[in-house]
Coordinates of C-alpha atoms and ligand atoms in Angstrom, one line a residue:
X1 CA -32.6 0.3 0.9
X2 CA -33.2 -3.1 -0.9
X3 CA -30.8 -6.0 -1.9
X4 CA -28.0 -5.1 0.5
X5 CA -26.5 -8.7 0.4
X6 CA -25.9 -8.3 -3.3
X7 CA -23.0 -5.9 -2.6
X8 CA -21.2 -8.8 -0.9
X9 CA -22.2 -11.3 -3.6
X10 CA -20.9 -9.3 -6.4
X11 CA -18.2 -7.3 -4.8
X12 CA -15.5 -9.3 -6.5
X13 CA -16.9 -8.8 -10.0
X14 CA -15.7 -6.1 -12.4
X15 CA -16.9 -2.5 -12.1
X16 CA -19.2 -2.9 -15.0
X17 CA -21.1 -5.8 -13.4
X18 CA -21.3 -3.8 -10.1
X19 CA -22.7 -0.9 -12.0
X20 CA -25.4 -3.2 -13.4
X21 CA -26.5 -4.5 -10.1
X22 CA -26.6 -1.0 -8.6
X23 CA -29.8 -0.5 -10.5
X24 CA -31.5 -2.8 -8.0
X25 CA -30.8 -0.2 -5.3
X26 CA -32.9 2.6 -4.3
X27 CA -31.1 5.7 -5.4
X28 CA -30.9 8.6 -3.1
X29 CA -30.2 12.3 -3.1
X30 CA -27.4 13.8 -1.0
X31 CA -28.5 15.6 2.1
X32 CA -26.6 18.7 3.1
X33 CA -27.0 20.5 6.4
X34 CA -26.6 24.2 5.5
X35 CA -26.0 27.0 7.9
X36 CA -25.1 30.0 5.9
X37 CA -23.4 32.3 8.4
X38 CA -21.5 34.3 5.7
X39 CA -24.8 35.2 4.1
X40 CA -25.8 36.9 7.4
X41 CA -22.9 39.4 7.2
X42 CA -23.8 42.9 5.9
X43 CA -24.7 42.8 2.3
X44 CA -21.6 44.6 1.2
X45 CA -19.6 41.4 1.6
X46 CA -21.5 39.5 -1.1
X47 CA -24.0 39.6 -3.9
X48 CA -26.7 36.9 -4.0
X49 CA -26.2 35.2 -7.3
X50 CA -27.6 32.0 -8.8
X51 CA -25.4 29.8 -10.9
X52 CA -26.1 30.1 -14.6
X53 CA -27.9 27.0 -16.0
X54 CA -25.8 24.7 -18.1
X55 CA -27.1 22.7 -21.1
X56 CA -26.0 19.1 -20.4
X57 CA -24.3 18.5 -17.0
X58 CA -22.7 15.2 -16.2
X59 CA -20.6 14.0 -13.3
X60 CA -17.1 13.1 -14.5
X61 CA -15.4 12.7 -11.1
X62 CA -16.8 12.3 -7.7
X63 CA -14.7 12.1 -4.5
X64 CA -16.5 9.4 -2.5
X65 CA -13.9 9.5 0.3
X66 CA -14.3 13.2 0.8
X67 CA -18.1 12.9 0.6
X68 CA -17.9 10.4 3.5
X69 CA -15.7 12.8 5.5
X70 CA -18.4 15.4 5.0
X71 CA -21.1 13.0 6.1
X72 CA -22.7 13.1 2.7
X73 CA -23.5 9.5 2.0
X74 CA -22.2 8.9 -1.6
X75 CA -23.2 5.3 -1.9
X76 CA -25.8 4.6 -4.4
X77 CA -26.1 8.3 -5.2
X78 CA -28.5 9.4 -7.9
X79 CA -26.1 10.6 -10.6
X80 CA -28.6 12.6 -12.5
X81 CA -29.6 14.4 -9.3
X82 CA -25.9 14.9 -8.5
X83 CA -25.3 16.4 -12.0
X84 CA -28.2 18.8 -11.5
X85 CA -27.1 19.8 -8.0
X86 CA -23.3 20.2 -8.6
X87 CA -23.8 22.1 -11.8
X88 CA -26.0 24.5 -10.1
X89 CA -29.0 23.7 -12.4
X90 CA -31.0 22.7 -9.3
X91 CA -30.7 24.4 -6.0
X92 CA -29.6 22.3 -3.0
X93 CA -32.2 22.7 -0.4
X94 CA -31.0 25.1 2.3
X95 CA -28.3 26.7 0.2
X96 CA -28.0 30.5 -0.2
X97 CA -25.9 31.1 -3.3
X98 CA -23.7 34.2 -3.2
X99 CA -20.7 35.7 -5.0
X100 CA -18.2 36.9 -2.3
X101 CA -16.6 40.3 -2.6
X102 CA -12.9 40.6 -2.1
X103 CA -10.0 42.6 -3.3
X104 CA -6.3 41.8 -3.4
X105 CA -2.7 42.7 -4.3
X106 CA -1.9 40.9 -7.6
X107 CA 1.8 41.0 -8.3
X108 CA 2.0 43.8 -5.8
X109 CA -0.9 46.0 -7.2
X110 CA -4.1 46.5 -5.4
X111 CA -7.3 45.6 -7.3
X112 CA -10.9 44.9 -6.7
X113 CA -11.7 41.3 -7.5
X114 CA -14.5 39.1 -6.0
X115 CA -15.9 35.7 -7.2
X116 CA -16.0 36.2 -10.9
X117 CA -16.5 32.6 -11.8
X118 CA -17.4 30.9 -8.5
X119 CA -20.5 30.8 -6.4
X120 CA -20.6 29.9 -2.7
X121 CA -23.7 27.7 -2.2
X122 CA -23.3 27.9 1.6
X123 CA -21.7 26.2 4.6
X124 CA -22.4 22.6 5.2
X125 CA -22.1 21.4 8.8
X126 CA -20.9 17.8 9.5
X127 CA -22.2 15.6 12.3
X128 CA -19.2 16.6 14.4
X129 CA -20.2 20.2 13.9
X130 CA -17.4 21.2 11.5
X131 CA -18.3 23.9 8.9
X132 CA -17.3 23.7 5.3
X133 CA -17.9 26.0 2.4
X134 CA -19.4 24.4 -0.6
X135 CA -18.4 26.4 -3.7
X136 CA -19.1 25.8 -7.4
X137 CA -16.2 27.0 -9.5
X138 CA -16.9 27.8 -13.2
X139 CA -20.6 28.4 -12.6
X140 CA -21.2 31.4 -14.7
X141 CA -21.3 35.2 -14.6
X142 CA -21.4 37.2 -11.4
X143 CA -21.3 40.9 -10.8
X144 CA -17.5 40.4 -10.2
X145 CA -16.8 38.7 -13.6
X146 CA -15.4 41.9 -15.1
X147 CA -14.3 40.9 -18.7
X148 CA -14.4 37.2 -18.0
X149 CA -17.0 34.6 -18.9
X150 CA -17.5 33.1 -15.5
X151 CA -16.6 29.7 -16.8
X152 CA -13.8 27.2 -16.3
X153 CA -12.2 24.7 -18.7
X154 CA -12.3 21.0 -18.1
X155 CA -8.5 20.9 -18.2
X156 CA -8.1 23.5 -15.4
X157 CA -10.7 21.9 -13.2
X158 CA -9.2 18.4 -13.6
X159 CA -5.8 19.9 -12.7
X160 CA -7.2 21.5 -9.6
X161 CA -8.9 18.2 -8.6
X162 CA -5.7 16.2 -9.1
X163 CA -3.3 18.6 -7.4
X164 CA -5.5 19.6 -4.5
X165 CA -6.2 16.0 -3.7
X166 CA -2.5 15.2 -4.0
X167 CA -1.8 18.0 -1.5
X168 CA -4.4 16.4 0.9
X169 CA -2.6 13.1 0.4
X170 CA 0.7 14.8 1.3
X171 CA -1.0 16.0 4.5
X172 CA -0.8 19.6 3.6
X173 CA -3.7 21.9 4.5
X174 CA -5.7 22.6 1.3
X175 CA -9.1 23.3 -0.2
X176 CA -10.5 20.0 -1.4
X177 CA -12.3 18.8 -4.6
X178 CA -15.6 17.0 -4.3
X179 CA -16.6 16.7 -7.9
X180 CA -15.8 17.7 -11.5
X181 CA -18.7 18.0 -13.9
X182 CA -18.8 18.6 -17.6
X183 CA -21.3 21.3 -18.4
X184 CA -22.0 20.3 -22.0
X185 CA -21.0 23.9 -23.2
X186 CA -17.8 25.0 -24.8
X187 CA -15.5 27.5 -23.2
X188 CA -13.4 29.8 -25.4
X189 CA -9.8 30.6 -24.6
X190 CA -7.0 30.6 -27.1
X191 CA -8.6 27.3 -28.1
X192 CA -12.0 25.8 -27.7
X193 CA -12.3 23.8 -24.5
X194 CA -15.0 21.7 -22.8
X195 CA -16.6 23.6 -20.0
X196 CA -16.5 22.2 -16.4
X197 CA -17.5 23.0 -12.9
X198 CA -15.5 22.0 -9.8
X199 CA -17.2 21.6 -6.4
X200 CA -14.6 23.1 -4.1
X201 CA -14.7 22.5 -0.3
X202 CA -12.9 24.8 2.1
X203 CA -12.8 25.7 5.7
X204 CA -13.8 29.0 4.3
X205 CA -13.0 31.2 1.3
X206 CA -12.1 34.2 3.4
X207 CA -8.8 35.6 2.2
X208 CA -6.4 38.3 3.1
X209 CA -8.1 40.1 0.2
X210 CA -11.4 39.9 2.0
X211 CA -10.0 42.1 4.8
X212 CA -8.4 44.4 2.2
X213 CA -11.8 44.8 0.5
X214 CA -13.5 45.7 3.9
X215 CA -10.7 48.1 4.9
X216 CA -10.8 49.9 1.5
X217 CA -14.5 50.0 0.7
X218 CA -16.5 49.4 3.9
X219 CA -14.1 50.3 6.7
X220 CA -17.0 50.7 9.2
X221 CA -17.8 47.0 8.7
X222 CA -14.2 45.7 9.1
X223 CA -14.8 44.9 12.8
X224 CA -17.8 42.8 11.8
X225 CA -15.5 40.7 9.6
X226 CA -12.9 40.6 12.3
X227 CA -15.3 39.2 14.8
X228 CA -16.8 36.8 12.3
X229 CA -13.4 35.4 11.4
X230 CA -12.4 35.0 15.0
X231 CA -15.6 33.2 15.8
X232 CA -15.3 30.9 12.8
X233 CA -11.5 30.2 12.7
X234 CA -9.8 31.4 15.8
X235 CA -12.4 31.2 18.6
X236 CA -9.7 31.2 21.3
X237 CA -9.0 34.9 20.4
X238 CA -12.4 35.9 21.7
X239 CA -10.7 36.2 25.1
X240 CA -7.9 38.4 23.7
X241 CA -7.6 42.0 24.8
X242 CA -6.0 42.9 21.4
X243 CA -8.1 40.9 18.9
X244 CA -6.9 42.4 15.7
X245 CA -3.2 42.2 16.6
X246 CA -3.6 38.7 17.8
X247 CA -5.5 37.6 14.7
X248 CA -2.7 39.0 12.6
X249 CA -0.2 36.9 14.5
X250 CA -2.4 33.8 14.4
X251 CA -2.9 34.1 10.6
X252 CA 0.9 34.7 10.2
X253 CA 1.7 31.6 12.2
X254 CA -0.7 29.5 10.1
X255 CA 0.8 30.8 6.9
X256 CA 4.3 30.0 8.2
X257 CA 3.3 26.4 8.9
X258 CA 1.7 26.2 5.4
X259 CA 4.7 27.5 3.6
X260 CA 7.0 25.2 5.5
X261 CA 4.9 22.3 4.2
X262 CA 5.1 23.6 0.7
X263 CA 8.9 23.8 1.0
X264 CA 8.9 20.2 2.3
X265 CA 7.5 18.7 -0.9
X266 CA 8.7 21.3 -3.5
X267 CA 5.3 22.9 -4.1
X268 CA 5.4 26.2 -6.0
X269 CA 2.0 27.9 -5.7
X270 CA 2.8 30.3 -8.5
X271 CA 0.4 33.1 -7.8
X272 CA 0.6 34.1 -4.2
X273 CA -1.5 37.2 -4.5
X274 CA -3.2 38.3 -1.4
X275 CA -6.6 37.2 -2.7
X276 CA -5.1 33.7 -3.0
X277 CA -4.1 33.5 0.7
X278 CA -6.6 31.9 2.9
X279 CA -7.2 33.3 6.4
X280 CA -7.7 29.7 7.5
X281 CA -4.2 28.7 6.3
X282 CA -5.2 26.3 3.5
X283 CA -3.6 26.1 0.1
X284 CA -6.1 27.8 -2.2
X285 CA -6.3 28.5 -6.0
X286 CA -4.5 25.9 -8.1
X287 CA -3.9 27.9 -11.2
X288 CA -0.3 28.0 -12.3
X289 CA 1.1 25.8 -9.4
X290 CA 3.6 23.1 -10.1
X291 CA 6.0 20.8 -8.2
X292 CA 9.7 21.4 -8.4
X293 CA 11.7 18.5 -9.8
X294 CA 15.4 19.7 -10.1
X295 CA 16.3 21.6 -6.9
X296 CA 16.8 25.3 -7.3
X297 CA 15.3 28.1 -5.2
X298 CA 14.7 30.3 -8.2
X299 CA 12.5 27.7 -9.9
X300 CA 9.4 29.3 -11.5
X301 CA 6.9 27.7 -13.9
X302 CA 4.2 30.3 -14.2
X303 CA 4.2 31.9 -17.7
X304 CA 3.2 35.3 -16.3
X305 CA 5.7 35.4 -13.4
X306 CA 8.5 36.8 -15.5
X307 CA 10.3 38.4 -12.5
X308 CA 10.2 35.3 -10.4
X309 CA 8.3 37.0 -7.7
X310 CA 6.6 33.7 -6.7
X311 CA 9.7 31.5 -7.2
X312 CA 10.1 28.5 -5.0
X313 CA 12.6 30.1 -2.6
X314 CA 10.7 33.4 -2.5
X315 CA 7.5 31.9 -1.0
X316 CA 8.4 32.7 2.6
X317 CA 9.2 36.3 2.0
X318 CA 6.1 36.7 -0.2
X319 CA 4.0 35.3 2.6
X320 CA 5.5 37.9 4.9
X321 CA 4.7 40.6 2.3
X322 CA 1.1 39.4 2.2
X323 CA 0.9 39.4 6.0
X324 CA 2.1 43.0 5.8
X325 CA -1.0 43.7 3.6
X326 CA -3.2 41.9 6.1
X327 CA -1.7 44.1 8.9
X328 CA -2.4 47.2 6.8
X329 CA -6.0 46.3 6.5
X330 CA -6.3 45.7 10.3
X331 CA -4.4 48.8 11.5
X332 CA -7.4 50.9 12.6
X333 CA -8.5 48.0 14.7
X334 CA -5.1 47.2 16.1
X335 CA -4.9 50.5 17.9
X336 CA -6.7 53.8 17.6
X337 CA -3.5 55.7 17.3
X338 CA -2.0 54.9 13.9
X339 CA 1.6 55.2 15.0
X340 CA 1.1 52.8 17.9
X341 CA -0.8 50.4 15.6
X342 CA 2.1 50.4 13.1
X343 CA 4.6 49.7 15.8
X344 CA 2.5 46.8 17.1
X345 CA 2.0 45.4 13.6
X346 CA 5.7 45.8 12.8
X347 CA 6.7 43.9 16.0
X348 CA 4.6 40.9 14.9
X349 CA 5.8 41.1 11.3
X350 CA 9.4 41.3 12.2
X351 CA 9.1 38.0 14.1
X352 CA 8.3 36.2 10.8
X353 CA 11.8 35.5 9.5
X354 CA 13.1 33.9 12.8
X355 CA 10.0 31.8 13.3
X356 CA 10.0 30.7 9.7
X357 CA 13.7 29.8 9.7
X358 CA 13.3 27.7 12.9
X359 CA 10.3 25.8 11.6
X360 CA 11.8 25.3 8.1
X361 CA 15.0 24.0 9.6
X362 CA 13.1 21.6 11.9
X363 CA 11.2 20.3 8.9
X364 CA 14.4 19.9 6.8
X365 CA 16.1 18.1 9.8
X366 CA 13.1 15.7 9.7
X367 CA 13.6 15.1 6.0
X368 CA 17.2 14.2 6.8
X369 CA 16.0 12.0 9.7
X370 CA 18.0 13.8 12.4
X371 CA 17.1 13.4 16.0
X372 CA 16.9 16.5 18.3
X373 CA 19.9 15.2 20.3
X374 CA 22.3 15.3 17.4
X375 CA 24.7 18.3 17.6
X376 CA 22.8 21.3 16.2
X377 CA 25.8 22.9 14.4
X378 CA 26.6 19.6 12.7
X379 CA 22.9 19.2 11.6
X380 CA 23.0 22.7 10.2
X381 CA 26.2 22.1 8.3
X382 CA 25.0 18.8 6.9
X383 CA 21.8 20.4 5.6
X384 CA 23.4 23.5 4.0
X385 CA 26.1 21.3 2.4
X386 CA 23.5 19.1 0.9
X387 CA 21.4 21.9 -0.4
X388 CA 24.5 23.5 -2.1
X389 CA 25.4 20.2 -3.6
X390 CA 21.9 19.7 -4.9
X391 CA 21.8 23.1 -6.5
X392 CA 25.3 22.6 -8.1
X393 CA 24.4 19.1 -9.4
X394 CA 20.8 19.8 -10.4
X395 CA 19.6 17.0 -8.2
X396 CA 16.0 16.0 -8.0
X397 CA 14.6 17.5 -4.8
X398 CA 12.2 14.6 -4.0
X399 CA 14.4 11.7 -5.1
X400 CA 17.6 12.9 -3.3
X401 CA 15.9 12.2 0.0
X402 CA 14.6 8.9 -1.3
X403 CA 18.1 7.9 -2.2
X404 CA 19.2 8.6 1.4
X405 CA 16.4 6.5 2.8
X406 CA 17.1 3.7 0.4
X407 CA 13.9 4.0 -1.6
X408 CA 15.7 4.9 -4.8
X409 CA 19.0 3.4 -6.1
X410 CA 22.2 5.3 -5.3
X411 CA 23.5 5.8 -8.9
X412 CA 24.5 8.6 -11.3
X413 CA 25.4 11.8 -9.6
X414 CA 25.0 10.2 -6.1
X415 CA 28.2 8.2 -6.8
X416 CA 30.3 11.4 -7.0
X417 CA 33.0 11.7 -4.4
X418 CA 31.7 14.9 -2.9
X419 CA 28.3 13.4 -2.4
X420 CA 29.7 10.1 -1.0
X421 CA 31.8 12.0 1.6
X422 CA 28.8 14.0 2.7
X423 CA 26.7 10.8 2.8
X424 CA 29.3 9.0 5.1
X425 CA 29.2 12.0 7.4
X426 CA 25.4 12.0 7.4
X427 CA 25.3 8.3 8.2
X428 CA 27.8 8.7 11.1
X429 CA 25.6 11.4 12.7
X430 CA 22.7 8.9 13.5
X431 CA 24.8 5.8 13.9
X432 CA 22.9 3.3 16.1
X433 CA 19.6 5.2 15.5
X434 CA 18.9 4.1 12.0
X435 CA 15.4 2.7 12.6
X436 CA 14.2 6.0 14.2
X437 CA 15.9 8.0 11.4
X438 CA 14.2 6.0 8.7
X439 CA 10.8 6.4 10.4
X440 CA 11.2 10.2 10.6
X441 CA 12.3 10.3 6.9
X442 CA 9.5 8.1 5.6
X443 CA 6.9 10.3 7.4
X444 CA 8.3 13.5 5.7
X445 CA 9.6 12.5 2.3
X446 CA 6.9 11.5 -0.2
X447 CA 7.7 8.7 -2.6
X448 CA 5.4 10.3 -5.2
X449 CA 4.7 13.9 -6.1
X450 CA 2.6 15.1 -9.1
X451 CA 5.5 15.4 -11.6
X452 CA 4.6 17.9 -14.2
X453 CA 5.0 15.6 -17.2
X454 CA 2.7 13.0 -15.6
X455 CA 0.0 15.6 -14.8
X456 CA 0.1 16.9 -18.3
X457 CA -0.1 13.4 -19.8
X458 CA -3.2 12.6 -17.6
X459 CA -4.8 15.9 -18.6
X460 CA -4.1 15.3 -22.3
X461 CA -5.6 11.8 -22.2
X462 CA -8.7 13.0 -20.3
X463 CA -9.3 16.1 -22.4
X464 CA -8.1 15.1 -25.8
X465 CA -9.1 11.4 -25.8
X466 CA -11.9 11.4 -23.3
X467 CA -9.9 8.8 -21.3
X468 CA -9.7 9.2 -17.6
X469 CA -7.9 5.9 -16.8
X470 CA -4.4 7.4 -16.4
X471 CA -5.8 10.4 -14.5
X472 CA -7.4 8.0 -12.0
X473 CA -4.3 5.9 -11.7
X474 CA -2.3 9.0 -10.8
X475 CA -5.0 10.1 -8.4
X476 CA -4.7 6.8 -6.6
X477 CA -0.9 7.1 -6.3
X478 CA -0.8 10.8 -5.4
X479 CA -3.4 10.4 -2.7
X480 CA -1.2 7.8 -1.0
X481 CA 2.2 9.3 -1.5
X482 CA 4.0 7.9 1.5
X483 CA 2.9 4.3 0.9
X484 CA 5.4 1.9 -0.6
X485 CA 4.0 0.8 -3.9
X486 CA 6.2 -1.4 -6.0
X487 CA 3.9 -1.4 -9.0
X488 CA 4.1 2.4 -9.2
X489 CA 7.9 2.6 -9.2
X490 CA 8.0 4.0 -12.7
X491 CA 6.2 7.1 -11.4
X492 CA 9.2 8.0 -9.2
X493 CA 11.5 8.2 -12.2
X494 CA 12.6 11.6 -13.5
X495 CA 13.1 11.7 -17.3
X496 CA 16.1 13.7 -18.6
X497 CA 15.5 17.5 -19.1
X498 CA 12.2 16.9 -17.2
X499 CA 11.1 20.5 -17.1
X500 CA 12.8 22.1 -20.0
X501 CA 10.4 24.8 -21.2
X502 CA 7.6 23.7 -18.9
X503 CA 5.2 26.5 -18.3
X504 CA 2.0 26.8 -16.3
X505 CA -0.9 29.2 -16.9
X506 CA -3.5 30.9 -14.7
X507 CA -5.6 28.6 -16.9
X508 CA -9.2 29.5 -16.3
Ligands
AMP601 P1 -7.5 33.8 -10.0 O1 -6.4 34.0 -11.0 O2 -8.2 32.5 -10.2 O3 -7.1 33.9 -8.6 O4 -8.6 34.9 -10.3 C1 -8.4 36.2 -10.1 C2 -9.7 37.0 -10.3 O5 -10.2 36.8 -11.6 C3 -10.8 36.5 -9.4 O6 -11.6 37.6 -9.1 C4 -11.6 35.6 -10.3 O7 -13.0 35.4 -9.9 C5 -11.5 36.3 -11.6 N1 -11.6 35.3 -12.8 C6 -10.7 34.4 -13.1 N2 -11.2 33.7 -14.2 C7 -12.4 34.3 -14.6 C8 -13.4 34.0 -15.6 N3 -13.2 33.1 -16.5 N4 -14.5 34.8 -15.6 C9 -14.6 35.7 -14.7 N5 -13.8 36.0 -13.7 C10 -12.6 35.3 -13.6
MG602 MG1 -7.9 33.5 -6.9

């Protein structure tokens, strides 16, 4: 490996000098351990497709920490080789590139979809035996591209990288981002953009829409998908006597947990179509998502969500709607008699609201630092009074909790009499348990969230000025959102009229 002591000698020098000395090292290619189980499903589930070659690939961002978690040794990586591999210009040994077939309900309407601009290279197995999809997003035409170009813009891929890594930092299940590459080709939207490819890592890319695809187009193969998903994601259900029903319930519970986490941090997914709901319960597809600043359940940022179908406060009921679609695609496997199957599915589905409400309430109680011993009715009243007050006073969702835990100054609207009397009551509720209360709050209330104006500024600087410094600074802060960081205090501030007119796009 050569010159190892040099890392110690020069580790205190600037990045540039380190880079220089890296040339003394032997560069190495990354070694994947592929086992492509999805590619062994019947051929209706995918179409073997190679990524389209790109003219001049270069690695713009590489997630060393994630690479280490995946047992891919990133140190001293050969960047030219990495550019070739993660652009799809060179095949990674052992990969079996495919475009996955899936359908989905988009804004309530059923459509055939599929990977139109993404290619699954295969499943990489870590030393501990964990399986991860390695997918290239923006890698060119597939049979599912329909009218699209199969490409992605640099801005959209940087946005996905930043927000998905922020979600991981917030400890919320999510697909991850391993790399962003520039392709060297232009992508044409309303304006001309630089083209990019994101390497996306996921427990799998199997969606509710994958089951809808199977049920509609290859119903005889639905049970193969069912068994595959149970083996891969819910192996305990192999012992079940009612696998399809129990899978429906397990996926529902995973979704409930996920949505509760979104509600904890003010995350608005923005396009909760059934093709964007992962069977493994990870947040997937960072198109028009955004974080809510001012608290209001009706908050929507997506330019195409004119009816507010995917508004912040609608996310739980939309998740239930999506699970109903999932149930619909499982019915024939839930019970051979349709009426019985419907009754069984309904029973599961009807349990959604109460389970969600209980979990959401528990989560909100943690944000307020309540212990389980404190009177339940008093906790409920305190929570609902606070949420009403926040709505009425246009309070910032994140910072209100930070004011309570003493990490933001109590000033402005928080000095109003109604808030102060609520605050005194809240303090009285955990009198004597302040330390435990603070601990609970700090574990659940992030200090930093990807504020829309910060994200846009970072993307502007990266895409318009070719300057990634601010992007990387934000990435550092957002990936450690619970850590006290005095030097980053300005990133907690909320400028006036923060989101006036702010819109997000299914930017591709
Ligand atoms: P999304 O909005 O990213 O969930 O994508 C919805 C569907 O549109 C999926 O089938 C995508 O593969 C497809 N799609 C999105 N952008 C493009 C593109 N630029 N070219 C081809 N297909 C696309
Ligand atoms: Mg999608």
